[in-house]
Coordinates of C-alpha atoms in Angstrom, one line a residue:
X1 CA 86.6 114.5 51.8
X2 CA 82.7 116.4 53.0
X3 CA 82.3 120.1 53.0
X4 CA 80.8 120.8 56.7
X5 CA 83.4 120.8 59.5
X6 CA 80.9 117.5 61.0
X7 CA 84.0 115.1 62.0
X8 CA 84.6 116.3 65.4
X9 CA 87.3 114.8 67.4
X10 CA 87.7 114.8 71.7
X11 CA 90.5 114.3 73.4
X12 CA 90.5 115.1 77.0
X13 CA 93.2 117.1 78.9
X14 CA 96.1 115.6 80.8
X15 CA 93.2 113.1 81.7
X16 CA 95.1 110.5 84.6
X17 CA 96.5 113.7 86.0
X18 CA 93.0 116.0 85.5
X19 CA 91.1 113.2 87.8
X20 CA 93.7 113.1 90.7
X21 CA 93.0 116.6 90.6
X22 CA 89.6 116.7 90.4
X23 CA 89.3 114.3 92.7
X24 CA 92.0 115.6 95.7
X25 CA 91.7 119.8 96.4
X26 CA 94.9 119.6 97.6
X27 CA 96.5 119.2 93.9
X28 CA 94.3 121.3 92.1
X29 CA 97.3 123.9 90.2
X30 CA 100.2 121.7 91.6
X31 CA 102.1 119.5 89.4
X32 CA 100.8 115.7 89.7
X33 CA 102.6 112.7 87.9
X34 CA 100.7 109.7 87.5
X35 CA 102.4 106.1 86.7
X36 CA 104.6 103.4 87.5
X37 CA 106.8 104.3 91.0
X38 CA 108.8 102.0 90.6
X39 CA 112.9 101.8 89.6
X40 CA 112.0 101.2 86.3
X41 CA 108.1 102.7 86.4
X42 CA 107.3 105.1 83.3
X43 CA 104.9 108.2 83.1
X44 CA 101.2 107.7 82.3
X45 CA 100.2 111.6 82.3
X46 CA 101.6 114.5 83.7
X47 CA 99.3 117.4 84.9
X48 CA 100.0 120.8 82.7
X49 CA 101.5 122.2 85.7
X50 CA 104.1 119.5 85.6
X51 CA 104.8 119.7 81.8
X52 CA 106.2 122.5 82.2
X53 CA 109.0 121.8 83.9
X54 CA 109.4 119.1 80.9
X55 CA 107.8 115.9 82.2
X56 CA 105.4 114.0 79.4
X57 CA 104.4 111.2 78.7
X58 CA 106.2 107.8 78.6
X59 CA 109.3 109.4 80.0
X60 CA 110.9 107.0 82.7
X61 CA 110.2 108.1 86.2
X62 CA 113.9 108.9 87.6
X63 CA 113.8 111.3 85.0
X64 CA 110.6 113.0 85.6
X65 CA 111.8 113.1 89.5
X66 CA 114.9 114.8 88.5
X67 CA 113.2 118.1 86.9
X68 CA 109.8 118.2 89.4
X69 CA 111.5 116.9 92.8
X70 CA 108.4 118.3 94.5
X71 CA 105.6 117.0 92.2
X72 CA 103.0 114.5 93.3
X73 CA 103.9 111.0 92.3
X74 CA 100.5 108.9 92.2
X75 CA 99.9 105.7 90.9
X76 CA 97.0 105.3 88.1
X77 CA 93.3 104.5 89.4
X78 CA 92.5 102.3 86.0
X79 CA 88.6 101.6 87.6
X80 CA 88.4 105.2 88.4
X81 CA 88.9 106.4 85.2
X82 CA 87.2 103.5 83.4
X83 CA 84.2 105.1 85.1
X84 CA 84.5 109.1 83.9
X85 CA 85.2 107.2 80.4
X86 CA 82.4 105.8 79.9
X87 CA 80.5 109.0 81.1
X88 CA 82.3 110.8 78.7
X89 CA 81.6 107.8 75.9
X90 CA 78.1 108.0 76.9
X91 CA 77.8 112.0 75.9
X92 CA 79.1 111.3 72.3
X93 CA 76.7 108.3 71.5
X94 CA 73.9 110.8 72.3
X95 CA 75.5 112.8 69.3
X96 CA 76.0 110.0 66.5
X97 CA 75.4 106.2 66.1
X98 CA 79.0 106.6 64.5
X99 CA 81.3 106.7 67.3
X100 CA 85.4 106.1 67.6
X101 CA 87.3 105.3 70.3
X102 CA 90.7 105.5 70.5
X103 CA 90.9 105.0 74.2
X104 CA 90.1 106.5 77.7
X105 CA 90.6 109.8 77.1
X106 CA 89.6 110.2 73.5
X107 CA 87.5 109.8 70.2
X108 CA 86.2 110.7 67.2
X109 CA 82.3 111.4 66.4
X110 CA 80.7 111.7 62.8
X111 CA 78.0 114.3 63.5
X112 CA 76.1 114.4 60.6
X113 CA 75.5 110.9 61.4
X114 CA 73.8 111.7 63.7
X115 CA 72.0 114.6 62.4
X116 CA 73.1 117.5 65.1
X117 CA 75.2 119.1 62.6
X118 CA 75.4 119.9 59.0
X119 CA 77.1 123.2 59.1
X120 CA 80.4 124.6 60.5
X121 CA 77.8 126.9 62.5
X122 CA 76.1 124.1 63.9
X123 CA 79.2 122.1 64.8
X124 CA 80.5 124.4 66.8
X125 CA 77.4 125.0 68.9
X126 CA 77.7 121.2 69.7
X127 CA 80.8 121.0 69.9
X128 CA 81.1 124.0 72.7
X129 CA 77.3 122.2 74.5
X130 CA 79.9 119.2 74.8
X131 CA 82.5 120.3 76.8
X132 CA 79.8 121.9 78.8
X133 CA 78.5 119.0 79.2
X134 CA 81.5 117.1 79.7
X135 CA 82.5 119.8 82.6
X136 CA 78.8 119.0 84.3
X137 CA 79.5 115.4 84.3
X138 CA 82.5 114.3 85.2
X139 CA 84.2 117.9 86.4
X140 CA 86.8 117.1 84.2
X141 CA 87.8 119.6 80.6
X142 CA 88.4 118.2 77.1
X143 CA 89.6 119.7 74.2
X144 CA 87.2 119.3 70.4
X145 CA 88.4 119.4 67.3
X146 CA 85.7 120.2 64.3
X147 CA 87.1 120.0 60.7
X148 CA 86.0 117.9 57.2
X149 CA 88.2 114.8 57.9
X150 CA 89.6 113.0 61.0
X151 CA 93.2 114.1 60.7
X152 CA 92.3 117.6 60.1
X153 CA 90.2 117.2 63.4
X154 CA 92.5 115.7 65.1
X155 CA 95.4 118.2 64.8
X156 CA 92.1 120.5 65.6
X157 CA 91.9 119.3 69.1
X158 CA 96.0 119.2 69.8
X159 CA 95.9 123.1 68.8
X160 CA 92.8 123.8 71.0
X161 CA 94.4 122.3 74.2
X162 CA 93.7 122.6 76.9
X163 CA 90.2 123.7 77.3
X164 CA 89.2 124.5 73.8
X165 CA 88.2 124.2 70.9
X166 CA 89.3 124.9 67.3
X167 CA 87.3 124.2 63.9
X168 CA 89.5 124.5 61.0
X169 CA 87.1 125.9 57.8
X170 CA 87.1 124.1 54.8
X171 CA 89.5 126.0 52.2
X172 CA 92.0 126.5 55.2
X173 CA 93.1 123.5 55.5
X174 CA 96.4 123.7 53.3
X175 CA 97.4 127.0 54.2
X176 CA 97.2 125.2 58.1
X177 CA 98.7 122.6 57.4
X178 CA 101.8 123.8 55.3
X179 CA 104.2 125.4 57.8
X180 CA 102.8 122.4 60.4
X181 CA 105.8 119.8 60.8
X182 CA 106.1 116.3 58.5
X183 CA 105.5 115.1 62.4
X184 CA 102.4 116.2 62.3
X185 CA 100.7 113.9 59.8
X186 CA 99.6 110.8 60.5
X187 CA 101.7 108.0 60.2
X188 CA 104.8 110.5 60.7
X189 CA 107.2 109.1 63.2
X190 CA 110.7 109.5 64.5
X191 CA 111.7 107.6 61.5
X192 CA 109.6 108.2 58.4
X193 CA 110.4 111.3 59.9
X194 CA 114.4 111.4 59.9
X195 CA 114.2 109.8 56.5
X196 CA 112.4 112.9 55.3
X197 CA 114.7 115.5 56.3
X198 CA 117.7 113.9 55.0
X199 CA 115.4 114.1 52.4
X200 CA 115.4 117.9 52.6
X201 CA 111.6 117.8 53.9
X202 CA 110.8 119.4 56.5
X203 CA 107.7 120.6 56.5
X204 CA 103.6 119.6 55.4
X205 CA 104.4 121.9 52.3
X206 CA 107.2 120.1 50.9
X207 CA 105.3 116.9 50.6
X208 CA 103.3 118.3 48.6
X209 CA 106.3 120.0 46.6
X210 CA 107.8 116.9 46.5
X211 CA 105.2 115.1 44.0
X212 CA 103.4 112.5 44.9
X213 CA 106.1 110.2 42.9
X214 CA 109.1 111.6 45.0
X215 CA 107.2 110.4 47.8
X216 CA 106.7 107.1 47.0
X217 CA 110.5 106.5 45.5
X218 CA 111.1 107.7 49.0
X219 CA 108.3 105.3 51.5
X220 CA 107.7 102.9 49.1
X221 CA 103.7 103.1 47.3
X222 CA 101.1 102.3 50.2
X223 CA 103.0 105.0 52.4
X224 CA 104.2 107.6 50.4
X225 CA 101.1 107.3 48.1
X226 CA 98.6 108.4 51.3
X227 CA 101.5 110.7 52.9
X228 CA 101.1 112.8 50.0
X229 CA 97.2 112.7 49.6
X230 CA 97.2 113.9 53.5
X231 CA 99.4 117.0 52.7
X232 CA 97.3 117.8 50.6
X233 CA 94.4 118.3 52.7
X234 CA 92.6 114.5 52.3
X235 CA 91.9 112.2 53.6
X236 CA 88.9 109.9 53.4
X237 CA 89.2 107.6 56.2
X238 CA 85.6 107.7 58.0
X239 CA 84.5 107.7 61.1
X240 CA 84.1 103.8 62.2
X241 CA 81.6 102.7 64.9
X242 CA 83.0 100.2 67.6
X243 CA 83.5 97.0 66.4
X244 CA 84.4 93.8 67.7
X245 CA 88.0 93.8 67.8
X246 CA 90.1 90.8 67.0
X247 CA 93.2 92.2 69.0
X248 CA 94.3 94.7 70.7
X249 CA 97.9 96.2 70.7
X250 CA 100.1 99.0 71.4
X251 CA 103.6 100.5 69.8
X252 CA 106.4 102.9 70.2
X253 CA 108.7 104.4 67.8
X254 CA 112.0 105.8 69.3
X255 CA 113.7 108.6 68.3
X256 CA 116.8 107.0 69.3
X257 CA 117.5 103.0 69.0
X258 CA 117.5 101.7 72.2
X259 CA 120.6 99.6 73.0
X260 CA 120.2 99.1 76.9
X261 CA 118.7 95.7 77.2
X262 CA 117.5 97.0 80.6
X263 CA 115.4 100.0 79.3
X264 CA 114.1 97.5 76.6
X265 CA 112.9 95.3 79.2
X266 CA 111.3 98.1 81.1
X267 CA 110.0 99.3 77.9
X268 CA 108.4 96.3 76.8
X269 CA 106.7 95.9 80.8
X270 CA 105.3 99.2 80.1
X271 CA 103.5 98.9 76.5
X272 CA 101.9 95.4 78.6
X273 CA 100.4 97.6 80.6
X274 CA 98.8 100.1 78.2
X275 CA 98.1 97.3 76.1
X276 CA 95.6 95.4 79.0
X277 CA 94.2 98.9 79.4
X278 CA 93.0 99.2 76.9
X279 CA 91.9 95.7 76.3
X280 CA 89.9 95.9 79.7
X281 CA 88.4 99.5 78.5
X282 CA 87.2 97.2 75.4
X283 CA 85.9 94.6 78.0
X284 CA 87.3 91.7 76.4
X285 CA 90.4 89.4 77.5
X286 CA 92.5 87.7 75.2
X287 CA 94.9 84.5 75.1
X288 CA 97.5 84.8 72.7
X289 CA 100.2 87.5 73.2
X290 CA 102.3 88.6 71.0
X291 CA 105.6 90.6 70.5
X292 CA 106.7 92.8 67.9
X293 CA 110.5 93.8 68.0
X294 CA 111.6 96.5 64.9
X295 CA 115.7 96.4 65.4
X296 CA 117.7 99.0 63.4
X297 CA 117.8 97.6 60.3
X298 CA 114.9 97.5 59.9
X299 CA 113.6 94.0 60.2
X300 CA 110.4 93.6 61.7
X301 CA 110.5 90.2 64.2
X302 CA 107.0 88.9 65.6
X303 CA 107.1 86.0 68.3
X304 CA 103.9 85.2 69.6
X305 CA 102.6 82.8 72.8
X306 CA 99.0 80.8 73.4
X307 CA 97.5 80.9 77.2
X308 CA 95.8 78.3 78.6
X309 CA 92.9 80.1 78.6
X310 CA 92.3 84.3 77.8
X311 CA 93.4 87.2 80.7
X312 CA 93.2 90.4 80.8
X313 CA 95.2 90.5 83.5
X314 CA 98.5 92.7 83.9
X315 CA 100.7 90.3 85.2
X316 CA 100.6 87.3 82.9
X317 CA 100.8 89.6 79.8
X318 CA 103.8 91.3 81.3
X319 CA 105.3 87.3 82.2
X320 CA 104.5 86.3 78.5
X321 CA 105.8 89.4 76.1
X322 CA 109.0 89.3 78.6
X323 CA 109.2 85.4 77.5
X324 CA 109.1 86.1 74.4
X325 CA 111.4 89.5 74.3
X326 CA 113.8 86.5 75.8
X327 CA 114.1 85.3 72.6
X328 CA 114.8 87.8 70.8
X329 CA 118.3 89.5 70.0
X330 CA 118.1 93.3 70.5
X331 CA 122.0 94.0 70.5
X332 CA 122.2 96.1 68.0
X333 CA 119.7 98.1 69.0
X334 CA 115.8 98.2 68.7
X335 CA 114.0 101.4 66.9
X336 CA 110.2 100.0 67.3
X337 CA 108.6 98.0 70.6
X338 CA 105.0 96.7 70.4
X339 CA 102.8 94.2 72.4
X340 CA 99.3 93.5 72.0
X341 CA 96.7 90.7 72.5
X342 CA 94.6 88.2 69.9
X343 CA 92.2 85.8 70.4
X344 CA 89.6 88.0 72.2
X345 CA 87.3 86.7 74.1
X346 CA 83.9 88.3 76.3
X347 CA 85.5 88.1 79.5
X348 CA 82.3 84.6 79.9
X349 CA 81.3 83.4 83.5
X350 CA 83.6 80.6 83.3
X351 CA 86.6 82.9 82.8
X352 CA 85.7 84.1 86.3
X353 CA 84.7 80.5 87.8
X354 CA 88.1 79.2 86.6
X355 CA 89.7 82.2 88.1
X356 CA 87.8 82.0 91.6
X357 CA 89.0 78.2 90.8
X358 CA 92.9 79.1 90.7
X359 CA 92.4 81.7 94.2
X360 CA 91.0 78.9 95.7
X361 CA 93.6 76.9 95.5
X362 CA 96.3 78.6 96.0
X363 CA 95.0 80.0 98.6
X364 CA 94.2 76.5 100.1
X365 CA 97.7 75.8 99.6
X366 CA 98.9 78.9 101.1
X367 CA 97.5 77.8 104.6
X368 CA 98.7 74.4 104.5
X369 CA 101.0 74.1 107.2
X370 CA 103.4 71.3 108.7
X371 CA 102.8 70.0 112.2
X372 CA 104.8 67.3 113.9
X373 CA 103.1 64.1 114.2
X374 CA 102.6 63.6 117.6
X375 CA 103.2 59.5 117.4
X376 CA 107.0 59.3 114.8
X377 CA 107.6 62.6 114.6
X378 CA 107.4 63.3 111.2
X379 CA 106.5 66.2 109.4
X380 CA 102.9 65.9 107.6
X381 CA 101.5 68.5 106.1
X382 CA 97.7 69.5 106.9
X383 CA 94.9 71.7 106.4
X384 CA 94.4 74.6 109.0
X385 CA 92.7 73.9 112.5
X386 CA 91.4 77.0 113.7
X387 CA 90.1 75.4 117.2
X388 CA 94.1 74.9 118.0
X389 CA 95.1 78.0 116.8
X390 CA 95.7 80.0 120.3
X391 CA 99.0 81.5 119.3
X392 CA 98.0 84.9 118.1
X393 CA 99.3 85.1 114.5
X394 CA 101.6 88.4 113.7
X395 CA 99.0 90.0 110.9
X396 CA 99.9 90.5 107.0
X397 CA 101.7 93.8 106.0
X398 CA 99.2 96.0 104.4
X399 CA 100.6 97.5 101.0
X400 CA 99.2 101.7 100.2
X401 CA 99.8 102.9 97.0
X402 CA 100.3 106.4 96.8
X403 CA 97.2 108.1 95.1
X404 CA 94.3 105.1 95.8
X405 CA 91.4 106.0 98.4
X406 CA 91.2 104.8 102.7
X407 CA 88.6 105.2 104.9
X408 CA 89.2 105.4 108.7
X409 CA 86.8 104.9 111.6
X410 CA 87.3 108.0 112.9
X411 CA 88.8 110.5 109.8
X412 CA 86.9 109.7 107.1
X413 CA 87.8 109.8 103.4
X414 CA 91.3 110.1 102.5
X415 CA 94.0 109.2 100.1
X416 CA 97.9 107.5 100.6
X417 CA 100.1 110.3 100.5
X418 CA 102.6 107.9 101.0
X419 CA 104.0 104.9 103.2
X420 CA 107.3 103.1 104.0
X421 CA 109.1 102.0 107.2
X422 CA 105.6 100.6 108.9
X423 CA 103.8 103.8 108.7
X424 CA 101.6 105.1 105.9
X425 CA 101.1 108.8 105.6
X426 CA 97.1 110.0 104.4
X427 CA 95.1 113.2 103.5
X428 CA 91.9 113.4 104.9
X429 CA 89.8 115.1 101.9
X430 CA 87.3 114.4 98.7
X431 CA 86.5 115.9 96.0
X432 CA 83.9 118.6 97.3
X433 CA 85.9 119.2 100.2
X434 CA 88.5 122.0 101.0
X435 CA 92.0 120.6 101.4
X436 CA 92.1 118.4 104.3
X437 CA 94.6 117.6 107.3
X438 CA 97.5 114.8 106.9
X439 CA 98.0 112.0 109.4
X440 CA 100.2 109.1 110.0
X441 CA 99.7 105.5 111.2
X442 CA 101.1 102.6 111.3
X443 CA 100.2 100.6 108.2
X444 CA 98.7 97.5 110.4
X445 CA 96.1 100.7 111.7
X446 CA 92.6 98.4 111.8
X447 CA 90.6 102.1 111.8
X448 CA 92.4 102.2 108.0
X449 CA 91.0 100.1 104.9
X450 CA 91.1 100.6 101.6
X451 CA 88.3 102.3 99.8
X452 CA 86.5 103.3 96.5
X453 CA 86.9 106.2 94.4
X454 CA 84.5 109.0 95.8
X455 CA 82.5 110.2 92.2
X456 CA 84.0 113.6 90.9
X457 CA 80.4 115.9 90.8
X458 CA 78.1 115.3 92.8
X459 CA 79.9 113.6 95.8
X460 CA 79.5 114.4 99.3
X461 CA 81.6 116.9 100.6
X462 CA 82.7 114.8 103.7
X463 CA 82.4 110.2 104.1
X464 CA 82.4 110.1 107.5
X465 CA 83.8 112.6 109.9
X466 CA 84.8 116.0 107.8
X467 CA 87.8 116.7 107.0
X468 CA 89.8 119.6 108.7
X469 CA 91.4 122.2 107.4
X470 CA 95.4 121.5 106.8
X471 CA 97.8 124.7 108.7

């Protein structure tokens, strides 16, 4: 471990929810929950205001609604989040060539490798400047941890939340870690934590006191040895710059075994969606879908399915993962679930062409109609004949997603508050406007159309007619 706290860990604060609050003036300072809004949806991110009610990531959305019934519930806008993430990662790469992204909103940076810091003072100055730059560029806040190792830097950023900076000075690590829960250390999930608890080990100091031999006896050589080293604040893992990935995966370990098959399916669907988020963020698509299931007896099963071609379509990945799950017996309970994609490739022109061709075939099939043959009365499939189509065709029902952007020809830019029963409610405001007024339209209103998100910083206060402040 190095002698100076020059490993930086950045973690954006309540990233998705904070981005939505920045984009929507009427939601600032209010409880916001982002995630799947369907009956099996889960929370992706909750604002700090929503967390006061007990709402947290990975919670079933139904439970979140019971805890915070008056919060704003929004569907994620991953395109916007990726744009912001690219801006943040660009700032990090200005500091050092060694940047290790962990997700859209989290990364390690080796400041010493970039020549921008070699002491506690210089590292702190870089961290504060980074936080200011992030706010100036994105309008959002991030918390920064600085330490001599990755493990400690991540712990420091967690303690700095929200919107703060924490530096762990060399020589103080053991005293800091000692009273912390064993769950603080990397690699200690619910299962390992329970195993240690049954052995009477609850804190990091108690891991160190138990000794390496006891940890190896309890957890095995590799896990026990690494955990003991971390309890002594030893972490030699380097910051590894982005490299070509061979796979992308996500997994969750559960505090209590899951027995409900419906819940298991919902968890797999959620993991598949998260996996695709990481896949897209890496700029890849993949051919092989992998499902990992660790059952109640710690037996681990892995199933995979290889597709015809590479994909980064969340629906395709979810369907494949669901098919794989059907071949796994989960009646005894599930401790861990994971979904991954392997056989990665850059998203190529060929992939795009194949998708476009498939979409064209689907569209052609959709417009084929059966018309009565005038000669023999039989029905035959023919293509559309616009010149004969004199009867008006009912417009397709539009689907308006809560939280997503729209634009109205008269009222300008806004976002969907909700829809149903043939109506859609829109609040008209932009990132730099005052909280805007709310209006309701028919879902097929020709003046209302989907729109792209506006920049959070430097955006015009209005897009079209000025939103009028609500009363």
